PDB file of C-alpha atoms in Angstrom:
ATOM      1  CA  MET A 281      30.476 -22.815  23.593  1.00  0.00           C
ATOM      2  CA  TRP A 282      32.121 -20.264  21.353  1.00  0.00           C
ATOM      3  CA  GLN A 283      35.792 -19.798  20.484  1.00  0.00           C
ATOM      4  CA  ARG A 284      37.425 -17.178  18.293  1.00  0.00           C
ATOM      5  CA  GLY A 285      40.934 -15.818  18.241  1.00  0.00           C
ATOM      6  CA  GLY A 286      41.913 -17.893  21.251  1.00  0.00           C
ATOM      7  CA  LYS A 287      39.040 -16.518  23.336  1.00  0.00           C
ATOM      8  CA  VAL A 288      36.545 -19.016  24.703  1.00  0.00           C
ATOM      9  CA  ALA A 289      32.997 -18.320  25.902  1.00  0.00           C
ATOM     10  CA  PRO A 290      31.881 -21.301  27.983  1.00  0.00           C
ATOM     11  CA  TRP A 291      28.554 -22.982  27.405  1.00  0.00           C
ATOM     12  CA  ILE A 292      26.137 -22.116  30.194  1.00  0.00           C
ATOM     13  CA  PRO A 293      23.016 -24.316  30.075  1.00  0.00           C
ATOM     14  CA  THR A 294      19.856 -22.182  29.738  1.00  0.00           C
ATOM     15  CA  PRO A 295      17.113 -23.141  32.204  1.00  0.00           C
ATOM     16  CA  LEU A 296      14.433 -25.046  30.338  1.00  0.00           C
ATOM     17  CA  SER A 297      11.679 -22.641  31.375  1.00  0.00           C
ATOM     18  CA  ILE A 298      13.625 -19.806  29.720  1.00  0.00           C
ATOM     19  CA  VAL A 299      14.141 -21.778  26.496  1.00  0.00           C
ATOM     20  CA  TYR A 300      10.400 -22.376  26.263  1.00  0.00           C
ATOM     21  CA  ALA A 301       9.644 -18.709  27.107  1.00  0.00           C
ATOM     22  CA  ALA A 302      12.109 -17.390  24.526  1.00  0.00           C
ATOM     23  CA  LEU A 303      10.771 -19.559  21.694  1.00  0.00           C
ATOM     24  CA  GLU A 304       7.236 -18.661  22.632  1.00  0.00           C
ATOM     25  CA  ALA A 305       8.028 -14.930  22.803  1.00  0.00           C
ATOM     26  CA  ALA A 306       9.650 -15.129  19.343  1.00  0.00           C
ATOM     27  CA  TRP A 307       6.555 -16.959  18.025  1.00  0.00           C
ATOM     28  CA  ALA A 308       8.310 -20.114  16.859  1.00  0.00           C
ATOM     29  CA  SER A 309       5.997 -22.085  14.580  1.00  0.00           C
ATOM     30  CA  PRO A 310       5.891 -24.737  11.835  1.00  0.00           C
ATOM     31  CA  CYS A 311       6.754 -21.972   9.352  1.00  0.00           C
ATOM     32  CA  ASP A 312      10.182 -21.446  10.923  1.00  0.00           C
ATOM     33  CA  THR A 313      13.727 -22.501  10.301  1.00  0.00           C
ATOM     34  CA  VAL A 314      15.473 -21.922  13.638  1.00  0.00           C
ATOM     35  CA  TYR A 315      19.223 -21.472  14.166  1.00  0.00           C
ATOM     36  CA  ASP A 316      20.794 -21.590  17.636  1.00  0.00           C
ATOM     37  CA  LEU A 317      24.248 -20.031  17.732  1.00  0.00           C
ATOM     38  CA  GLY A 318      26.318 -21.754  20.374  1.00  0.00           C
ATOM     39  CA  ALA A 319      23.850 -24.623  20.753  1.00  0.00           C
ATOM     40  CA  GLY A 320      25.564 -26.508  23.558  1.00  0.00           C
ATOM     41  CA  ASP A 321      23.683 -29.768  24.208  1.00  0.00           C
ATOM     42  CA  GLY A 322      21.037 -28.819  21.612  1.00  0.00           C
ATOM     43  CA  ARG A 323      18.232 -28.195  24.066  1.00  0.00           C
ATOM     44  CA  ALA A 324      16.857 -25.127  22.268  1.00  0.00           C
ATOM     45  CA  VAL A 325      16.732 -26.693  18.776  1.00  0.00           C
ATOM     46  CA  ILE A 326      15.329 -29.950  20.129  1.00  0.00           C
ATOM     47  CA  ILE A 327      12.589 -28.118  22.039  1.00  0.00           C
ATOM     48  CA  ALA A 328      11.891 -25.971  18.953  1.00  0.00           C
ATOM     49  CA  ALA A 329      11.387 -29.128  16.869  1.00  0.00           C
ATOM     50  CA  ARG A 330       9.606 -31.254  19.465  1.00  0.00           C
ATOM     51  CA  GLU A 331       7.362 -28.680  21.171  1.00  0.00           C
ATOM     52  CA  PHE A 332       6.992 -25.879  18.624  1.00  0.00           C
ATOM     53  CA  CYS A 333       6.988 -28.139  15.544  1.00  0.00           C
ATOM     54  CA  VAL A 334       9.354 -25.924  13.542  1.00  0.00           C
ATOM     55  CA  ARG A 335      10.106 -26.926   9.982  1.00  0.00           C
ATOM     56  CA  ARG A 336      13.855 -27.206  10.627  1.00  0.00           C
ATOM     57  CA  ALA A 337      16.161 -26.489  13.570  1.00  0.00           C
ATOM     58  CA  VAL A 338      19.929 -26.036  13.235  1.00  0.00           C
ATOM     59  CA  GLY A 339      22.262 -25.906  16.183  1.00  0.00           C
ATOM     60  CA  VAL A 340      25.753 -24.486  15.604  1.00  0.00           C
ATOM     61  CA  GLU A 341      28.333 -25.589  18.161  1.00  0.00           C
ATOM     62  CA  ILE A 342      32.127 -25.675  18.078  1.00  0.00           C
ATOM     63  CA  ASP A 343      32.732 -28.160  20.899  1.00  0.00           C
ATOM     64  CA  PRO A 344      32.777 -31.703  19.388  1.00  0.00           C
ATOM     65  CA  VAL A 345      31.744 -33.337  22.675  1.00  0.00           C
ATOM     66  CA  LEU A 346      28.654 -31.131  22.913  1.00  0.00           C
ATOM     67  CA  VAL A 347      27.924 -31.727  19.223  1.00  0.00           C
ATOM     68  CA  GLU A 348      27.825 -35.491  19.749  1.00  0.00           C
ATOM     69  CA  ALA A 349      25.684 -35.071  22.866  1.00  0.00           C
ATOM     70  CA  ALA A 350      23.208 -32.867  20.996  1.00  0.00           C
ATOM     71  CA  ARG A 351      22.973 -35.304  18.072  1.00  0.00           C
ATOM     72  CA  ALA A 352      22.370 -38.209  20.430  1.00  0.00           C
ATOM     73  CA  LYS A 353      19.661 -36.312  22.286  1.00  0.00           C
ATOM     74  CA  ALA A 354      17.930 -35.312  19.018  1.00  0.00           C
ATOM     75  CA  HIS A 355      17.908 -38.994  18.064  1.00  0.00           C
ATOM     76  CA  MET A 356      16.527 -40.092  21.440  1.00  0.00           C
ATOM     77  CA  ASP A 357      13.823 -37.450  21.253  1.00  0.00           C
ATOM     78  CA  GLY A 358      12.821 -38.578  17.739  1.00  0.00           C
ATOM     79  CA  VAL A 359      13.449 -35.246  16.019  1.00  0.00           C
ATOM     80  CA  GLU A 360      16.684 -35.987  14.150  1.00  0.00           C
ATOM     81  CA  ASP A 361      14.790 -35.664  10.849  1.00  0.00           C
ATOM     82  CA  ARG A 362      14.276 -31.945  11.548  1.00  0.00           C
ATOM     83  CA  VAL A 363      17.262 -31.148  13.777  1.00  0.00           C
ATOM     84  CA  GLU A 364      20.765 -30.668  12.413  1.00  0.00           C
ATOM     85  CA  ILE A 365      23.780 -30.043  14.636  1.00  0.00           C
ATOM     86  CA  ILE A 366      26.728 -28.394  12.885  1.00  0.00           C
ATOM     87  CA  GLU A 367      30.234 -28.446  14.362  1.00  0.00           C
ATOM     88  CA  GLN A 368      31.444 -25.000  13.344  1.00  0.00           C
ATOM     89  CA  ASP A 369      32.307 -21.469  14.445  1.00  0.00           C
ATOM     90  CA  PHE A 370      28.962 -19.699  14.039  1.00  0.00           C
ATOM     91  CA  PHE A 371      30.657 -16.639  12.534  1.00  0.00           C
ATOM     92  CA  LYS A 372      31.377 -18.905   9.546  1.00  0.00           C
ATOM     93  CA  THR A 373      27.843 -20.332   9.310  1.00  0.00           C
ATOM     94  CA  SER A 374      25.465 -18.925   6.693  1.00  0.00           C
ATOM     95  CA  LEU A 375      22.197 -17.754   8.254  1.00  0.00           C
ATOM     96  CA  GLN A 376      20.445 -16.921   4.993  1.00  0.00           C
ATOM     97  CA  GLY A 377      17.834 -19.622   5.414  1.00  0.00           C
ATOM     98  CA  ALA A 378      16.961 -18.726   8.989  1.00  0.00           C
ATOM     99  CA  THR A 379      13.639 -17.183   9.936  1.00  0.00           C
ATOM    100  CA  LEU A 380      14.402 -17.265  13.697  1.00  0.00           C
ATOM    101  CA  VAL A 381      17.816 -17.020  15.364  1.00  0.00           C
ATOM    102  CA  TYR A 382      18.174 -17.958  19.052  1.00  0.00           C
ATOM    103  CA  MET A 383      21.183 -16.731  21.013  1.00  0.00           C
ATOM    104  CA  TYR A 384      22.342 -16.903  24.612  1.00  0.00           C
ATOM    105  CA  LEU A 385      25.640 -15.107  24.209  1.00  0.00           C
ATOM    106  CA  TYR A 386      27.522 -12.257  25.871  1.00  0.00           C
ATOM    107  CA  ARG A 387      26.657  -8.701  24.864  1.00  0.00           C
ATOM    108  CA  SER A 388      30.063  -8.264  23.140  1.00  0.00           C
ATOM    109  CA  ILE A 389      29.458 -11.346  20.981  1.00  0.00           C
ATOM    110  CA  ASN A 390      25.959 -10.169  20.108  1.00  0.00           C
ATOM    111  CA  GLU A 391      27.467  -6.863  19.022  1.00  0.00           C
ATOM    112  CA  ALA A 392      30.099  -8.636  16.917  1.00  0.00           C
ATOM    113  CA  LEU A 393      27.344 -10.683  15.247  1.00  0.00           C
ATOM    114  CA  ARG A 394      25.102  -7.700  14.518  1.00  0.00           C
ATOM    115  CA  SER A 395      26.429  -6.908  11.033  1.00  0.00           C
ATOM    116  CA  LYS A 396      26.251 -10.606  10.058  1.00  0.00           C
ATOM    117  CA  LEU A 397      22.653 -10.834  11.186  1.00  0.00           C
ATOM    118  CA  GLU A 398      21.733  -7.672   9.310  1.00  0.00           C
ATOM    119  CA  GLU A 399      23.417  -8.813   6.114  1.00  0.00           C
ATOM    120  CA  GLU A 400      22.189 -12.409   6.044  1.00  0.00           C
ATOM    121  CA  LEU A 401      18.665 -12.361   7.515  1.00  0.00           C
ATOM    122  CA  ARG A 402      15.667 -11.268   5.501  1.00  0.00           C
ATOM    123  CA  PRO A 403      13.294  -8.631   6.854  1.00  0.00           C
ATOM    124  CA  GLY A 404      10.682 -10.338   8.990  1.00  0.00           C
ATOM    125  CA  ALA A 405      13.150 -12.796  10.524  1.00  0.00           C
ATOM    126  CA  ARG A 406      13.285 -12.713  14.310  1.00  0.00           C
ATOM    127  CA  VAL A 407      16.274 -12.771  16.644  1.00  0.00           C
ATOM    128  CA  VAL A 408      15.738 -13.712  20.262  1.00  0.00           C
ATOM    129  CA  THR A 409      18.423 -13.278  22.924  1.00  0.00           C
ATOM    130  CA  ILE A 410      18.556 -14.275  26.586  1.00  0.00           C
ATOM    131  CA  ASP A 411      19.647 -11.608  29.117  1.00  0.00           C
ATOM    132  CA  PHE A 412      22.098  -9.825  26.844  1.00  0.00           C
ATOM    133  CA  PRO A 413      20.738  -7.415  24.160  1.00  0.00           C
ATOM    134  CA  VAL A 414      22.055  -6.704  20.691  1.00  0.00           C
ATOM    135  CA  PRO A 415      23.606  -3.230  21.071  1.00  0.00           C
ATOM    136  CA  GLY A 416      22.138  -0.722  18.675  1.00  0.00           C
ATOM    137  CA  TRP A 417      18.932  -2.676  18.032  1.00  0.00           C
ATOM    138  CA  VAL A 418      15.464  -1.902  19.426  1.00  0.00           C
ATOM    139  CA  PRO A 419      13.529  -4.924  20.716  1.00  0.00           C
ATOM    140  CA  VAL A 420       9.859  -5.278  19.839  1.00  0.00           C
ATOM    141  CA  TYR A 421       9.182  -7.321  22.995  1.00  0.00           C
ATOM    142  CA  THR A 422      11.163  -7.759  26.233  1.00  0.00           C
ATOM    143  CA  PRO A 423       9.407 -10.093  28.680  1.00  0.00           C
ATOM    144  CA  ARG A 424      11.033 -10.628  32.076  1.00  0.00           C
ATOM    145  CA  LEU A 425      10.498 -13.704  34.185  1.00  0.00           C
ATOM    146  CA  ARG A 426      12.123 -15.765  36.918  1.00  0.00           C
ATOM    147  CA  ASP A 427      13.732 -19.085  36.119  1.00  0.00           C
ATOM    148  CA  GLU A 428      13.797 -22.303  38.161  1.00  0.00           C
ATOM    149  CA  ASN A 429      16.415 -20.774  40.493  1.00  0.00           C
ATOM    150  CA  ASP A 430      14.337 -17.640  41.053  1.00  0.00           C
ATOM    151  CA  ILE A 431      16.791 -15.573  38.973  1.00  0.00           C
ATOM    152  CA  LEU A 432      15.179 -12.746  36.994  1.00  0.00           C
ATOM    153  CA  ARG A 433      15.855 -13.129  33.285  1.00  0.00           C
ATOM    154  CA  THR A 434      15.156 -10.861  30.337  1.00  0.00           C
ATOM    155  CA  ILE A 435      14.255 -12.050  26.845  1.00  0.00           C
ATOM    156  CA  HIS A 436      14.850  -9.667  23.951  1.00  0.00           C
ATOM    157  CA  VAL A 437      12.872 -10.209  20.742  1.00  0.00           C
ATOM    158  CA  TYR A 438      13.992  -8.377  17.602  1.00  0.00           C
ATOM    159  CA  VAL A 439      12.512  -8.287  14.095  1.00  0.00           C
ATOM    160  CA  ILE A 440      14.717  -7.631  11.117  1.00  0.00           C
ATOM    161  CA  GLY A 441      13.155  -4.685   9.278  1.00  0.00           C
ATOM    162  CA  LEU A 442      11.919  -3.077  12.473  1.00  0.00           C
ATOM    163  CA  SER A 443      14.614  -3.428  15.122  1.00  0.00           C
ATOM    164  CA  ASP A 444      17.936  -3.333  13.326  1.00  0.00           C
ATOM    165  CA  THR A 445      20.167  -0.469  12.299  1.00  0.00           C
ATOM    166  CA  ARG A 446      20.107  -1.386   8.634  1.00  0.00           C
ATOM    167  CA  TYR A 447      16.342  -0.990   8.129  1.00  0.00           C
ATOM    168  CA  ALA A 448      14.874   0.750  11.168  1.00  0.00           C
ATOM    169  CA  ARG A 449      15.306   4.199   9.686  1.00  0.00           C
ATOM    170  CA  ARG A 450      14.317   3.232   6.140  1.00  0.00           C
ATOM    171  CA  GLY A 451      10.556   2.833   6.077  1.00  0.00           C
ATOM    172  CA  GLU A 452      10.535   2.054   2.367  1.00  0.00           C
ATOM    173  CA  GLN A 453      12.338  -1.195   3.088  1.00  0.00           C
ATOM    174  CA  ILE A 454       9.704  -2.213   5.594  1.00  0.00           C
ATOM    175  CA  ARG A 455       6.894  -1.478   3.119  1.00  0.00           C
ATOM    176  CA  GLU A 456       8.598  -3.625   0.467  1.00  0.00           C
ATOM    177  CA  TRP A 457       8.529  -6.596   2.847  1.00  0.00           C
ATOM    178  CA  THR A 458       4.973  -6.267   4.097  1.00  0.00           C
ATOM    179  CA  ARG A 459       4.187  -9.923   3.384  1.00  0.00           C
ATOM    180  CA  GLU A 460       7.074 -11.160   5.526  1.00  0.00           C
ATOM    181  CA  LEU A 461       6.247  -8.847   8.392  1.00  0.00           C
ATOM    182  CA  GLN A 462       2.577  -9.787   8.311  1.00  0.00           C
ATOM    183  CA  ALA A 463       3.616 -13.433   8.590  1.00  0.00           C
ATOM    184  CA  LEU A 464       4.590 -12.726  12.190  1.00  0.00           C
ATOM    185  CA  ALA A 465       0.908 -12.646  13.082  1.00  0.00           C
ATOM    186  CA  GLY A 466       0.515 -16.343  12.459  1.00  0.00           C
ATOM    187  CA  CYS A 467       1.481 -19.420  10.521  1.00  0.00           C
ATOM    188  CA  ASN A 468      -0.846 -21.352   8.266  1.00  0.00           C
ATOM    189  CA  GLU A 469       1.446 -24.335   7.690  1.00  0.00           C
ATOM    190  CA  PRO A 470       0.375 -27.573   9.355  1.00  0.00           C
ATOM    191  CA  PRO A 471       2.761 -29.082  11.899  1.00  0.00           C
ATOM    192  CA  PRO A 472       4.960 -32.038  10.823  1.00  0.00           C
ATOM    193  CA  PRO A 473       3.352 -35.484  11.202  1.00  0.00           C
ATOM    194  CA  GLY A 474       3.252 -36.598  14.821  1.00  0.00           C
ATOM    195  CA  CYS A 475       4.041 -33.144  16.207  1.00  0.00           C
ATOM    196  CA  ARG A 476       1.471 -31.236  18.262  1.00  0.00           C
ATOM    197  CA  PRO A 477       2.324 -27.552  18.846  1.00  0.00           C
ATOM    198  CA  ARG A 478       2.229 -26.181  22.357  1.00  0.00           C
ATOM    199  CA  VAL A 479      -0.796 -24.210  23.508  1.00  0.00           C
ATOM    200  CA  ARG A 480       0.500 -20.650  23.652  1.00  0.00           C
ATOM    201  CA  ARG A 481       0.009 -18.254  26.512  1.00  0.00           C
ATOM    202  CA  THR A 482      -1.437 -14.840  25.714  1.00  0.00           C
ATOM    203  CA  GLN A 483       1.407 -12.335  25.608  1.00  0.00           C
ATOM    204  CA  ALA A 484       0.867  -9.323  27.847  1.00  0.00           C
TER     205      ALA A 484
END
């Protein structure tokens, strides 16, 4: 759920198949710190920690009932050591430590967040959105698939330094961050103890 200036965007649970597909498309790995903006019941950050073995997963949610539900679920799933649920307006949350940002928000909210994402994320960070794009950005990958209800969904994967308006037309910035961009090809960090990463599908 998201609320700002009296306007409320309700939380709409993302089908689990789409959560898995989005994290896989954005190449979530043990190298990542994942932020989910409008985390709802925490399903995306919990799956990121449990199935993709990310280093840290932070869910930002303004609804206190959903916050408590997400924290309880993280505890039940045994990932509370790597999952943090913050009760806050995500426009006020610093994203400077994030390497992957997950969003299932309306197009207008994505657009309002664009400057914050550009200012706070380092080149090489990924942003993955469900259904609604970030206006003005160019995705590097847009898989489409049907969910459990046979509804066609679109996943948009963006890379800061390639997709965004701040860097896309400034090649010198991309060259300066070659190491971060090359890191997208793989992660050499071992998974946390007790966590076994999913076997990835080959992306078409």
